[in-house]
Amino acid sequence: MIPLTKKLGLMASLFLILGAAHLSAALLVNESFDYVDGNLSGQNGGTGFTGAWSVSGSGTITETVAGGLASLSGNSGTATASRTFSSAITSAGTSSFYFSFDVDVTALGSAVLSGSHSFSDTLSFLSGSTVFSTSMFMTSSGYRLREAYNGGSTTAYINGNSTTTGVTYTVVGAFTFDTGAGEASLTIWLNPTSQASTSVTYTWTSTVTSITGISLARSDGFNVASGTTTTFDNIRVGTDWNSVTSSSVPEPASCAVLLGLAVAGLTVATRRRF
């Protein structure tokens, strides 16, 4: 038979291995907008951030929290809410990272539907300026998911005009700083059931080596967004697919607790043995 102390030692080693795996597959940023209803500016919660949301802009656009969701509404001009990560995600620390979020356009206002103009509601990843973004792009035909990258100068559409108002969509993405050819790479999944689900990938010339924060913005240069509200929720950033799509992967703090319990159990059992 294996002595008790050796069994406990093996158990502790297993916890260390599992803990190390979880730490390497970490949820780095989590924002679920669990705030009291009101202005998004000054709200300070979630994990992985330094400081509160900061909102700036013009016109009648507002960025608020309602029912645990970040809501963009109003028209005219551009309003941006931004927040900085407590630790920048760098190419020196990881070659790529994953992110996910939920988005819902609750309704399209009559102004945009009756004209030829457009506007967008956007989640962007920043490094001083925008590195890449994912937006709901509204036109008289409806709305569709749009990717903008290379500082926003190049865009591509994910799903035509097949999105439906009043439906929550989950977007998952993977960003690689350098594919090895001096290019950044962005892969996007829409409502995936697994990482093997259909996705689209874009590459572009890039020298970006860090991502320092995120922003939410409505841009409406034609004053047609009135009557349209878009909500964002559950913004996650992590080191792998599971960390941003599954609630079962513990964060680093949880892993530390597990390891602490394993060590404490080993100590108590050893004292009782002897």
mmCIF file of C-alpha atoms in Angstrom:
data_model
loop_
_atom_site.group_PDB
_atom_site.id
_atom_site.type_symbol
_atom_site.label_atom_id
_atom_site.label_comp_id
_atom_site.label_asym_id
_atom_site.label_seq_id
_atom_site.Cartn_x
_atom_site.Cartn_y
_atom_site.Cartn_z
ATOM 1 C CA MET A 1 0.000 0.000 0.000
ATOM 2 C CA ILE A 2 1.090 3.548 -0.643
ATOM 3 C CA PRO A 3 1.755 5.403 2.645
ATOM 4 C CA LEU A 4 -0.717 8.176 3.512
ATOM 5 C CA THR A 5 1.905 10.881 3.263
ATOM 6 C CA LYS A 6 2.857 9.730 -0.231
ATOM 7 C CA LYS A 7 -0.799 9.665 -1.300
ATOM 8 C CA LEU A 8 -1.273 13.182 -0.028
ATOM 9 C CA GLY A 9 1.895 14.234 -1.752
ATOM 10 C CA LEU A 10 0.594 12.860 -5.033
ATOM 11 C CA MET A 11 -2.715 14.667 -4.470
ATOM 12 C CA ALA A 12 -0.942 17.935 -3.830
ATOM 13 C CA SER A 13 1.139 17.450 -6.985
ATOM 14 C CA LEU A 14 -2.053 16.874 -8.969
ATOM 15 C CA PHE A 15 -3.518 20.119 -7.646
ATOM 16 C CA LEU A 16 -0.323 21.913 -8.591
ATOM 17 C CA ILE A 17 -0.486 20.551 -12.129
ATOM 18 C CA LEU A 18 -4.168 21.404 -12.521
ATOM 19 C CA GLY A 19 -3.639 24.794 -10.968
ATOM 20 C CA ALA A 20 -0.787 25.573 -13.322
ATOM 21 C CA ALA A 21 -2.937 24.555 -16.291
ATOM 22 C CA HIS A 22 -5.764 26.820 -15.124
ATOM 23 C CA LEU A 23 -3.383 29.689 -14.505
ATOM 24 C CA SER A 24 -2.056 29.367 -18.055
ATOM 25 C CA ALA A 25 -5.635 29.277 -19.391
ATOM 26 C CA ALA A 26 -6.766 32.351 -17.525
ATOM 27 C CA LEU A 27 -9.706 34.703 -17.794
ATOM 28 C CA LEU A 28 -7.872 38.029 -17.866
ATOM 29 C CA VAL A 29 -10.762 40.496 -18.153
ATOM 30 C CA ASN A 30 -14.429 40.134 -17.264
ATOM 31 C CA GLU A 31 -17.092 42.859 -17.502
ATOM 32 C CA SER A 32 -20.715 41.858 -16.853
ATOM 33 C CA PHE A 33 -22.060 45.386 -16.143
ATOM 34 C CA ASP A 34 -23.533 44.455 -12.764
ATOM 35 C CA TYR A 35 -24.142 48.071 -11.825
ATOM 36 C CA VAL A 36 -27.043 50.164 -10.582
ATOM 37 C CA ASP A 37 -28.996 51.614 -13.518
ATOM 38 C CA GLY A 38 -27.589 54.955 -14.648
ATOM 39 C CA ASN A 39 -24.760 56.511 -16.611
ATOM 40 C CA LEU A 40 -21.916 54.163 -17.575
ATOM 41 C CA SER A 41 -19.386 56.899 -16.816
ATOM 42 C CA GLY A 42 -17.682 56.317 -13.478
ATOM 43 C CA GLN A 43 -18.886 52.735 -13.089
ATOM 44 C CA ASN A 44 -16.089 50.619 -11.673
ATOM 45 C CA GLY A 45 -16.457 46.840 -11.367
ATOM 46 C CA GLY A 46 -15.612 43.617 -13.111
ATOM 47 C CA THR A 47 -12.075 42.228 -13.096
ATOM 48 C CA GLY A 48 -8.892 43.004 -15.009
ATOM 49 C CA PHE A 49 -9.332 46.782 -15.199
ATOM 50 C CA THR A 50 -7.626 49.780 -13.660
ATOM 51 C CA GLY A 51 -10.036 52.622 -12.980
ATOM 52 C CA ALA A 52 -13.642 53.180 -14.005
ATOM 53 C CA TRP A 53 -15.388 53.641 -17.338
ATOM 54 C CA SER A 54 -14.749 57.057 -18.866
ATOM 55 C CA VAL A 55 -17.264 58.482 -21.364
ATOM 56 C CA SER A 56 -16.702 61.283 -23.848
ATOM 57 C CA GLY A 57 -18.520 62.460 -26.940
ATOM 58 C CA SER A 58 -20.947 64.830 -28.569
ATOM 59 C CA GLY A 59 -24.551 65.094 -29.670
ATOM 60 C CA THR A 60 -27.422 63.302 -27.935
ATOM 61 C CA ILE A 61 -25.808 59.860 -27.743
ATOM 62 C CA THR A 62 -25.879 58.310 -24.270
ATOM 63 C CA GLU A 63 -24.085 55.298 -22.819
ATOM 64 C CA THR A 64 -25.872 53.910 -19.784
ATOM 65 C CA VAL A 65 -26.366 50.771 -17.726
ATOM 66 C CA ALA A 66 -29.863 49.297 -17.567
ATOM 67 C CA GLY A 67 -30.788 45.865 -16.225
ATOM 68 C CA GLY A 68 -27.156 44.759 -16.064
ATOM 69 C CA LEU A 69 -26.489 45.665 -19.719
ATOM 70 C CA ALA A 70 -24.469 48.472 -21.282
ATOM 71 C CA SER A 71 -26.908 50.386 -23.510
ATOM 72 C CA LEU A 72 -26.108 52.753 -26.376
ATOM 73 C CA SER A 73 -28.876 55.079 -27.545
ATOM 74 C CA GLY A 74 -29.491 58.516 -29.035
ATOM 75 C CA ASN A 75 -28.160 60.076 -32.220
ATOM 76 C CA SER A 76 -25.833 62.742 -33.647
ATOM 77 C CA GLY A 77 -22.061 62.584 -33.435
ATOM 78 C CA THR A 78 -19.952 59.998 -31.619
ATOM 79 C CA ALA A 79 -19.866 58.918 -27.978
ATOM 80 C CA THR A 80 -17.150 56.631 -26.628
ATOM 81 C CA ALA A 81 -16.842 54.831 -23.303
ATOM 82 C CA SER A 82 -13.360 53.455 -22.648
ATOM 83 C CA ARG A 83 -11.626 51.439 -19.964
ATOM 84 C CA THR A 84 -7.985 50.444 -19.450
ATOM 85 C CA PHE A 85 -6.746 46.958 -18.567
ATOM 86 C CA SER A 86 -4.869 46.629 -15.276
ATOM 87 C CA SER A 87 -2.169 44.766 -17.220
ATOM 88 C CA ALA A 88 -1.610 45.243 -20.941
ATOM 89 C CA ILE A 89 -1.846 42.111 -23.080
ATOM 90 C CA THR A 90 1.486 41.957 -24.890
ATOM 91 C CA SER A 91 3.029 39.907 -27.651
ATOM 92 C CA ALA A 92 5.917 39.181 -25.277
ATOM 93 C CA GLY A 93 3.494 37.548 -22.847
ATOM 94 C CA THR A 94 1.296 35.671 -25.327
ATOM 95 C CA SER A 95 1.259 35.316 -29.099
ATOM 96 C CA SER A 96 -2.551 35.509 -29.183
ATOM 97 C CA PHE A 97 -5.618 35.987 -26.992
ATOM 98 C CA TYR A 98 -9.368 35.331 -27.153
ATOM 99 C CA PHE A 99 -12.397 37.487 -26.397
ATOM 100 C CA SER A 100 -16.175 37.189 -26.365
ATOM 101 C CA PHE A 101 -19.240 39.341 -25.778
ATOM 102 C CA ASP A 102 -23.018 39.384 -26.182
ATOM 103 C CA VAL A 103 -24.752 42.007 -28.312
ATOM 104 C CA ASP A 104 -28.402 42.791 -29.053
ATOM 105 C CA VAL A 105 -29.936 45.503 -31.233
ATOM 106 C CA THR A 106 -33.326 45.824 -29.547
ATOM 107 C CA ALA A 107 -34.945 47.806 -32.368
ATOM 108 C CA LEU A 108 -34.073 49.854 -35.446
ATOM 109 C CA GLY A 109 -35.380 53.425 -35.473
ATOM 110 C CA SER A 110 -37.547 54.694 -38.302
ATOM 111 C CA ALA A 111 -34.952 57.253 -39.468
ATOM 112 C CA VAL A 112 -32.285 54.748 -40.456
ATOM 113 C CA LEU A 113 -34.820 52.377 -42.007
ATOM 114 C CA SER A 114 -36.323 55.074 -44.232
ATOM 115 C CA GLY A 115 -33.070 56.481 -45.616
ATOM 116 C CA SER A 116 -29.789 55.538 -47.253
ATOM 117 C CA HIS A 117 -27.538 56.471 -44.350
ATOM 118 C CA SER A 118 -25.927 54.268 -41.722
ATOM 119 C CA PHE A 119 -24.388 54.220 -38.252
ATOM 120 C CA SER A 120 -22.584 51.701 -36.054
ATOM 121 C CA ASP A 121 -22.269 50.520 -32.450
ATOM 122 C CA THR A 122 -18.798 49.191 -31.780
ATOM 123 C CA LEU A 123 -16.606 47.285 -29.329
ATOM 124 C CA SER A 124 -12.954 48.148 -30.008
ATOM 125 C CA PHE A 125 -9.627 46.874 -28.689
ATOM 126 C CA LEU A 126 -7.095 49.630 -28.158
ATOM 127 C CA SER A 127 -3.399 50.343 -28.039
ATOM 128 C CA GLY A 128 -3.507 54.121 -27.795
ATOM 129 C CA SER A 129 -5.797 54.042 -30.834
ATOM 130 C CA THR A 130 -8.061 51.324 -32.233
ATOM 131 C CA VAL A 131 -6.278 48.120 -33.286
ATOM 132 C CA PHE A 132 -9.426 46.248 -34.323
ATOM 133 C CA SER A 133 -13.150 46.412 -33.623
ATOM 134 C CA THR A 134 -16.406 44.521 -33.965
ATOM 135 C CA SER A 135 -19.528 46.534 -34.678
ATOM 136 C CA MET A 136 -23.215 46.337 -35.416
ATOM 137 C CA PHE A 137 -23.542 48.234 -38.697
ATOM 138 C CA MET A 138 -27.054 49.620 -39.307
ATOM 139 C CA THR A 139 -28.536 50.490 -42.706
ATOM 140 C CA SER A 140 -31.988 50.708 -44.239
ATOM 141 C CA SER A 141 -31.656 47.003 -45.089
ATOM 142 C CA GLY A 142 -31.207 46.020 -41.450
ATOM 143 C CA TYR A 143 -27.966 45.400 -39.609
ATOM 144 C CA ARG A 144 -24.974 43.107 -39.810
ATOM 145 C CA LEU A 145 -21.815 42.303 -37.908
ATOM 146 C CA ARG A 146 -18.815 44.192 -39.239
ATOM 147 C CA GLU A 147 -15.110 43.853 -38.518
ATOM 148 C CA ALA A 148 -12.783 46.824 -38.838
ATOM 149 C CA TYR A 149 -9.037 46.501 -38.449
ATOM 150 C CA ASN A 150 -5.734 48.174 -39.320
ATOM 151 C CA GLY A 151 -6.834 51.252 -37.411
ATOM 152 C CA GLY A 152 -10.320 51.024 -38.893
ATOM 153 C CA SER A 153 -9.222 51.677 -42.477
ATOM 154 C CA THR A 154 -10.274 48.243 -43.736
ATOM 155 C CA THR A 155 -13.613 46.576 -43.075
ATOM 156 C CA ALA A 156 -15.254 43.257 -43.788
ATOM 157 C CA TYR A 157 -18.732 41.899 -43.105
ATOM 158 C CA ILE A 158 -19.418 38.671 -41.273
ATOM 159 C CA ASN A 159 -23.025 37.723 -41.901
ATOM 160 C CA GLY A 160 -24.770 39.875 -44.517
ATOM 161 C CA ASN A 161 -28.019 41.358 -43.191
ATOM 162 C CA SER A 162 -29.119 38.152 -41.514
ATOM 163 C CA THR A 163 -29.115 39.430 -37.925
ATOM 164 C CA THR A 164 -32.493 40.066 -36.274
ATOM 165 C CA THR A 165 -33.505 42.788 -33.837
ATOM 166 C CA GLY A 166 -34.386 41.688 -30.332
ATOM 167 C CA VAL A 167 -32.072 38.651 -30.498
ATOM 168 C CA THR A 168 -28.902 38.329 -28.429
ATOM 169 C CA TYR A 169 -25.853 37.221 -30.430
ATOM 170 C CA THR A 170 -22.616 35.883 -28.959
ATOM 171 C CA VAL A 171 -19.418 36.897 -30.706
ATOM 172 C CA VAL A 172 -16.120 35.099 -30.040
ATOM 173 C CA GLY A 173 -12.809 36.230 -31.437
ATOM 174 C CA ALA A 174 -9.116 35.319 -31.460
ATOM 175 C CA PHE A 175 -6.389 37.880 -32.122
ATOM 176 C CA THR A 176 -2.776 37.020 -33.009
ATOM 177 C CA PHE A 177 -0.182 39.773 -32.759
ATOM 178 C CA ASP A 178 2.101 38.406 -35.477
ATOM 179 C CA THR A 179 1.455 35.424 -37.697
ATOM 180 C CA GLY A 180 5.166 35.285 -38.503
ATOM 181 C CA ALA A 181 4.812 37.334 -41.661
ATOM 182 C CA GLY A 182 4.588 40.795 -40.093
ATOM 183 C CA GLU A 183 0.807 40.514 -40.029
ATOM 184 C CA ALA A 184 -1.835 40.471 -37.323
ATOM 185 C CA SER A 185 -4.627 37.923 -37.542
ATOM 186 C CA LEU A 186 -8.244 38.131 -36.370
ATOM 187 C CA THR A 187 -10.666 35.185 -36.347
ATOM 188 C CA ILE A 188 -14.367 35.683 -35.580
ATOM 189 C CA TRP A 189 -17.109 33.201 -34.668
ATOM 190 C CA LEU A 190 -20.796 34.164 -34.488
ATOM 191 C CA ASN A 191 -22.939 32.091 -32.100
ATOM 192 C CA PRO A 192 -20.430 29.204 -32.095
ATOM 193 C CA THR A 193 -21.216 25.851 -30.509
ATOM 194 C CA SER A 194 -17.504 24.987 -30.361
ATOM 195 C CA GLN A 195 -14.153 26.198 -31.651
ATOM 196 C CA ALA A 196 -14.712 23.962 -34.683
ATOM 197 C CA SER A 197 -17.763 26.051 -35.691
ATOM 198 C CA THR A 198 -17.669 28.120 -38.875
ATOM 199 C CA SER A 199 -15.422 31.165 -38.553
ATOM 200 C CA VAL A 200 -13.829 33.852 -40.684
ATOM 201 C CA THR A 201 -10.197 35.003 -40.471
ATOM 202 C CA TYR A 202 -8.584 38.252 -41.611
ATOM 203 C CA THR A 203 -4.937 39.287 -41.685
ATOM 204 C CA TRP A 204 -3.370 42.694 -42.160
ATOM 205 C CA THR A 205 0.042 44.325 -41.871
ATOM 206 C CA SER A 206 0.619 45.258 -38.238
ATOM 207 C CA THR A 207 3.409 46.126 -35.793
ATOM 208 C CA VAL A 208 1.155 46.279 -32.715
ATOM 209 C CA THR A 209 2.703 44.537 -29.710
ATOM 210 C CA SER A 210 0.168 45.281 -26.966
ATOM 211 C CA ILE A 211 -3.540 45.756 -26.263
ATOM 212 C CA THR A 212 -4.183 48.148 -23.381
ATOM 213 C CA GLY A 213 -7.963 48.457 -23.136
ATOM 214 C CA ILE A 214 -11.394 48.470 -24.761
ATOM 215 C CA SER A 215 -14.049 50.972 -25.763
ATOM 216 C CA LEU A 216 -17.755 51.010 -26.596
ATOM 217 C CA ALA A 217 -18.886 53.630 -29.096
ATOM 218 C CA ARG A 218 -21.825 54.779 -31.189
ATOM 219 C CA SER A 219 -20.933 56.694 -34.334
ATOM 220 C CA ASP A 220 -23.798 58.453 -36.122
ATOM 221 C CA GLY A 221 -22.758 61.169 -38.554
ATOM 222 C CA PHE A 222 -26.178 61.305 -40.225
ATOM 223 C CA ASN A 223 -28.433 61.685 -37.141
ATOM 224 C CA VAL A 224 -30.398 58.525 -37.948
ATOM 225 C CA ALA A 225 -29.799 56.422 -34.824
ATOM 226 C CA SER A 226 -32.716 57.805 -32.827
ATOM 227 C CA GLY A 227 -35.040 55.011 -31.683
ATOM 228 C CA THR A 228 -32.302 52.349 -31.860
ATOM 229 C CA THR A 229 -30.788 50.842 -28.727
ATOM 230 C CA THR A 230 -27.900 48.384 -28.725
ATOM 231 C CA THR A 231 -26.818 46.468 -25.628
ATOM 232 C CA PHE A 232 -23.476 44.833 -24.834
ATOM 233 C CA ASP A 233 -22.822 42.343 -22.048
ATOM 234 C CA ASN A 234 -20.383 39.717 -20.748
ATOM 235 C CA ILE A 235 -17.210 41.119 -22.289
ATOM 236 C CA ARG A 236 -14.442 38.612 -21.612
ATOM 237 C CA VAL A 237 -10.775 38.461 -22.563
ATOM 238 C CA GLY A 238 -8.658 35.376 -21.901
ATOM 239 C CA THR A 239 -5.754 33.261 -23.006
ATOM 240 C CA ASP A 240 -7.729 30.480 -24.679
ATOM 241 C CA TRP A 241 -11.147 29.471 -26.019
ATOM 242 C CA ASN A 242 -12.470 27.955 -22.788
ATOM 243 C CA SER A 243 -11.556 30.957 -20.676
ATOM 244 C CA VAL A 244 -13.951 33.208 -22.627
ATOM 245 C CA THR A 245 -16.724 30.727 -23.436
ATOM 246 C CA SER A 246 -17.078 28.592 -20.298
ATOM 247 C CA SER A 247 -17.860 29.548 -16.710
ATOM 248 C CA SER A 248 -16.333 26.282 -15.487
ATOM 249 C CA VAL A 249 -12.723 27.443 -15.849
ATOM 250 C CA PRO A 250 -11.679 29.044 -12.547
ATOM 251 C CA GLU A 251 -9.856 32.366 -12.514
ATOM 252 C CA PRO A 252 -6.340 32.582 -11.033
ATOM 253 C CA ALA A 253 -7.759 33.561 -7.628
ATOM 254 C CA SER A 254 -9.852 30.387 -7.573
ATOM 255 C CA CYS A 255 -6.840 28.274 -8.464
ATOM 256 C CA ALA A 256 -4.925 29.841 -5.588
ATOM 257 C CA VAL A 257 -7.709 28.823 -3.210
ATOM 258 C CA LEU A 258 -7.623 25.228 -4.499
ATOM 259 C CA LEU A 259 -3.885 25.035 -4.076
ATOM 260 C CA GLY A 260 -4.130 26.500 -0.590
ATOM 261 C CA LEU A 261 -6.721 23.914 0.408
ATOM 262 C CA ALA A 262 -4.548 21.107 -0.942
ATOM 263 C CA VAL A 263 -1.525 22.275 1.043
ATOM 264 C CA ALA A 264 -3.620 22.775 4.198
ATOM 265 C CA GLY A 265 -5.102 19.265 3.842
ATOM 266 C CA LEU A 266 -1.652 17.768 3.413
ATOM 267 C CA THR A 267 -0.383 19.545 6.538
ATOM 268 C CA VAL A 268 -3.318 18.481 8.751
ATOM 269 C CA ALA A 269 -3.242 14.868 7.542
ATOM 270 C CA THR A 270 0.503 14.644 8.127
ATOM 271 C CA ARG A 271 0.177 15.967 11.680
ATOM 272 C CA ARG A 272 -2.573 13.445 12.453
ATOM 273 C CA ARG A 273 -0.466 10.629 10.995
ATOM 274 C CA PHE A 274 2.425 11.444 13.259
#
